[in-house]
Tab-separated table of N, CA and C in Angstrom:
chain	number	residue	atom	x	y	z
A	250	MET	N	7.864	15.262	1.810
A	250	MET	CA	7.760	15.452	3.285
A	250	MET	C	7.171	14.444	3.913
A	251	LYS	N	7.317	14.810	4.543
A	251	LYS	CA	7.035	13.456	5.669
A	251	LYS	C	5.490	13.699	6.742
A	252	LEU	N	4.597	13.065	6.253
A	252	LEU	CA	3.342	13.762	6.864
A	252	LEU	C	2.458	12.503	7.240
A	253	GLN	N	1.452	12.658	8.500
A	253	GLN	CA	0.620	11.467	9.085
A	253	GLN	C	-0.791	11.553	7.840
A	254	LEU	N	-0.721	10.293	7.571
A	254	LEU	CA	-2.847	10.634	7.001
A	254	LEU	C	-3.555	9.528	7.312
A	255	ASN	N	-4.288	10.069	7.718
A	255	ASN	CA	-5.162	9.233	9.157
A	255	ASN	C	-4.736	8.340	10.253
A	256	GLY	N	-3.387	8.975	10.418
A	256	GLY	CA	-2.439	8.024	11.571
A	256	GLY	C	-1.345	7.169	11.004
A	257	ALA	N	-1.239	7.548	9.476
A	257	ALA	CA	-0.436	6.030	9.212
A	257	ALA	C	0.838	7.424	7.800
A	258	PRO	N	1.961	6.753	8.721
A	258	PRO	CA	3.278	7.983	8.044
A	258	PRO	C	2.897	7.438	6.578
A	259	LEU	N	3.264	8.727	5.633
A	259	LEU	CA	2.986	8.475	4.333
A	259	LEU	C	4.064	9.739	3.437
A	260	ASP	N	5.189	9.647	2.979
A	260	ASP	CA	6.482	10.361	2.299
A	260	ASP	C	5.264	10.702	1.023
A	261	SER	N	5.139	12.264	0.980
A	261	SER	CA	4.914	12.903	-0.201
A	261	SER	C	4.769	14.474	-0.605
A	262	ASP	N	5.627	14.590	-2.425
A	262	ASP	CA	5.511	15.781	-2.338
A	262	ASP	C	4.398	16.187	-3.026
A	263	ALA	N	3.074	15.986	-2.416
A	263	ALA	CA	2.097	17.167	-3.036
A	263	ALA	C	1.888	18.628	-1.715
A	264	PRO	N	1.855	19.417	-2.740
A	264	PRO	CA	2.010	20.973	-2.367
A	264	PRO	C	1.366	21.326	-1.371
A	265	THR	N	-0.122	21.158	-1.942
A	265	THR	CA	-1.234	21.048	-1.436
A	265	THR	C	-1.916	20.108	-0.622
A	266	LEU	N	-3.248	20.677	0.424
A	266	LEU	CA	-4.559	19.134	0.457
A	266	LEU	C	-5.047	18.816	-0.389
A	267	ALA	N	-5.372	19.718	-1.383
A	267	ALA	CA	-6.059	18.594	-2.799
A	267	ALA	C	-5.141	18.186	-3.465
A	268	ALA	N	-3.855	18.333	-3.505
A	268	ALA	CA	-2.740	17.402	-4.770
A	268	ALA	C	-2.562	16.260	-3.555
A	269	LEU	N	-2.726	16.089	-2.210
A	269	LEU	CA	-2.919	14.980	-1.354
A	269	LEU	C	-3.655	14.223	-2.018
A	270	LEU	N	-4.588	14.871	-1.674
A	270	LEU	CA	-6.264	14.187	-2.006
A	270	LEU	C	-6.151	13.593	-3.086
A	271	GLU	N	-5.852	14.270	-4.165
A	271	GLU	CA	-5.976	13.663	-5.284
A	271	GLU	C	-4.963	12.561	-5.801
A	272	ALA	N	-3.796	12.345	-5.321
A	272	ALA	CA	-2.986	11.691	-5.189
A	272	ALA	C	-2.928	10.324	-4.249
A	273	GLU	N	-3.751	10.283	-3.330
A	273	GLU	CA	-4.189	9.146	-2.173
A	273	GLU	C	-5.818	8.810	-2.822
A	274	GLY	N	-5.966	9.009	-3.963
A	274	GLY	CA	-7.649	8.234	-4.248
A	274	GLY	C	-8.753	9.023	-3.919
A	275	PHE	N	-8.801	10.134	-3.125
A	275	PHE	CA	-9.854	10.716	-2.454
A	275	PHE	C	-10.339	11.583	-3.668
A	276	GLY	N	-10.118	11.862	-4.796
A	276	GLY	CA	-10.289	12.993	-5.312
A	276	GLY	C	-11.382	13.271	-6.292
A	277	GLY	N	-12.298	13.719	-5.813
A	277	GLY	CA	-14.110	13.789	-6.160
A	277	GLY	C	-15.113	13.159	-4.963
A	278	ALA	N	-13.834	12.626	-4.159
A	278	ALA	CA	-15.110	12.608	-2.858
A	278	ALA	C	-15.156	12.760	-2.022
A	279	LYS	N	-16.470	12.836	-1.246
A	279	LYS	CA	-17.122	13.482	0.013
A	279	LYS	C	-16.654	12.835	1.217
A	280	VAL	N	-15.663	14.251	1.442
A	280	VAL	CA	-15.049	14.394	2.615
A	280	VAL	C	-14.707	15.253	3.407
A	281	ALA	N	-14.651	15.088	4.717
A	281	ALA	CA	-14.024	16.126	5.600
A	281	ALA	C	-12.822	15.722	5.547
A	282	THR	N	-11.996	16.976	6.145
A	282	THR	CA	-10.481	16.992	6.514
A	282	THR	C	-10.180	17.893	7.601
A	283	ALA	N	-9.330	17.442	8.099
A	283	ALA	CA	-8.569	18.526	9.198
A	283	ALA	C	-6.664	18.294	8.837
A	284	VAL	N	-6.234	19.466	9.035
A	284	VAL	CA	-5.030	19.215	8.901
A	284	VAL	C	-4.396	19.341	10.054
A	285	ASN	N	-3.572	19.394	11.163
A	285	ASN	CA	-2.923	19.339	12.294
A	285	ASN	C	-4.137	19.667	13.404
A	286	GLY	N	-5.596	19.095	13.659
A	286	GLY	CA	-6.902	19.285	13.751
A	286	GLY	C	-7.496	19.823	13.443
A	287	SER	N	-7.378	21.115	12.316
A	287	SER	CA	-7.985	22.043	12.301
A	287	SER	C	-8.735	21.961	11.130
A	288	PHE	N	-9.965	21.796	10.998
A	288	PHE	CA	-11.198	21.219	9.690
A	288	PHE	C	-10.821	22.594	8.680
A	289	ILE	N	-10.551	21.647	7.555
A	289	ILE	CA	-10.095	22.479	6.154
A	289	ILE	C	-11.715	22.095	5.753
A	290	PRO	N	-12.348	22.961	4.941
A	290	PRO	CA	-13.756	23.031	3.994
A	290	PRO	C	-12.641	23.172	2.927
A	291	ALA	N	-13.902	22.202	1.846
A	291	ALA	CA	-12.764	21.687	0.116
A	291	ALA	C	-12.991	23.415	0.230
A	292	SER	N	-13.835	24.472	0.224
A	292	SER	CA	-13.215	25.651	-0.834
A	292	SER	C	-11.738	25.728	-0.339
A	293	LEU	N	-11.330	25.658	0.497
A	293	LEU	CA	-10.208	25.944	0.698
A	293	LEU	C	-9.141	24.865	0.746
A	294	ARG	N	-9.503	23.277	0.511
A	294	ARG	CA	-8.065	22.761	0.109
A	294	ARG	C	-7.106	22.949	-0.925
A	295	ALA	N	-7.432	23.816	-2.176
A	295	ALA	CA	-6.427	23.771	-2.816
A	295	ALA	C	-5.592	24.713	-2.540
A	296	SER	N	-5.654	25.955	-2.119
A	296	SER	CA	-4.584	26.304	-1.568
A	296	SER	C	-4.217	26.464	0.297
A	297	HIS	N	-4.371	25.487	0.628
A	297	HIS	CA	-3.534	24.943	2.082
A	297	HIS	C	-2.674	23.894	1.631
A	298	HIS	N	-1.722	24.839	2.098
A	298	HIS	CA	-0.177	24.102	1.539
A	298	HIS	C	0.278	23.314	3.202
A	299	LEU	N	0.750	22.174	2.324
A	299	LEU	CA	1.264	21.323	3.189
A	299	LEU	C	2.640	21.400	3.930
A	300	SER	N	3.337	21.407	4.946
A	300	SER	CA	4.031	21.343	5.503
A	300	SER	C	4.842	19.895	5.881
A	301	SER	N	6.122	19.533	6.372
A	301	SER	CA	6.310	18.207	6.748
A	301	SER	C	6.170	18.396	7.993
A	302	GLY	N	5.598	17.505	8.466
A	302	GLY	CA	5.409	17.026	9.611
A	302	GLY	C	3.582	16.915	10.242
A	303	ASP	N	3.026	17.944	9.238
A	303	ASP	CA	1.539	17.741	9.193
A	303	ASP	C	0.874	16.860	9.451
A	304	SER	N	-0.320	16.475	10.490
A	304	SER	CA	-1.007	15.360	10.117
A	304	SER	C	-2.427	15.675	9.701
A	305	ILE	N	-3.216	14.560	8.561
A	305	ILE	CA	-3.704	14.827	7.854
A	305	ILE	C	-5.002	13.997	8.250
A	306	GLU	N	-5.988	14.333	8.298
A	306	GLU	CA	-7.125	13.250	8.737
A	306	GLU	C	-8.315	13.846	7.673
A	307	VAL	N	-8.673	12.464	6.951
A	307	VAL	CA	-10.271	12.408	5.949
A	307	VAL	C	-10.769	11.260	6.241
A	308	LEU	N	-12.552	12.116	6.552
A	308	LEU	CA	-13.373	11.443	7.476
A	308	LEU	C	-14.495	10.909	6.183
A	309	ALA	N	-14.696	10.152	5.850
A	309	ALA	CA	-15.961	10.579	5.045
A	309	ALA	C	-17.485	9.688	5.558
A	310	PRO	N	-18.296	10.525	5.153
A	310	PRO	CA	-20.126	10.694	6.311
A	310	PRO	C	-20.004	9.266	6.319
A	311	MET	N	-21.050	9.090	7.144
A	311	MET	CA	-21.203	7.980	7.501
A	311	MET	C	-23.253	7.927	7.327
A	312	GLN	N	-23.547	6.767	6.697
A	312	GLN	CA	-25.253	6.582	6.707
A	312	GLN	C	-25.534	5.904	7.430
A	313	GLY	N	-26.790	6.048	7.977
A	313	GLY	CA	-27.474	4.973	8.959
A	313	GLY	C	-28.378	5.229	9.524
A	314	GLY	N	-29.140	4.843	10.908
A	314	GLY	CA	-29.592	5.873	11.444
A	314	GLY	C	-30.303	5.093	12.509
């Protein structure tokens, strides 16, 4: 299916957000995720099914002061 990951086009057959994160190298990383502009908490990623055309944002926390 065709997705957008952080603004870049991506073809993936990952059925869930958790599977997509694992396939794209984010597995185990502390990140924030949103699908189509809606925040998806880590506890719901495995049950959040993706659909063709979804736009996924993955953001890593930044340190600093």
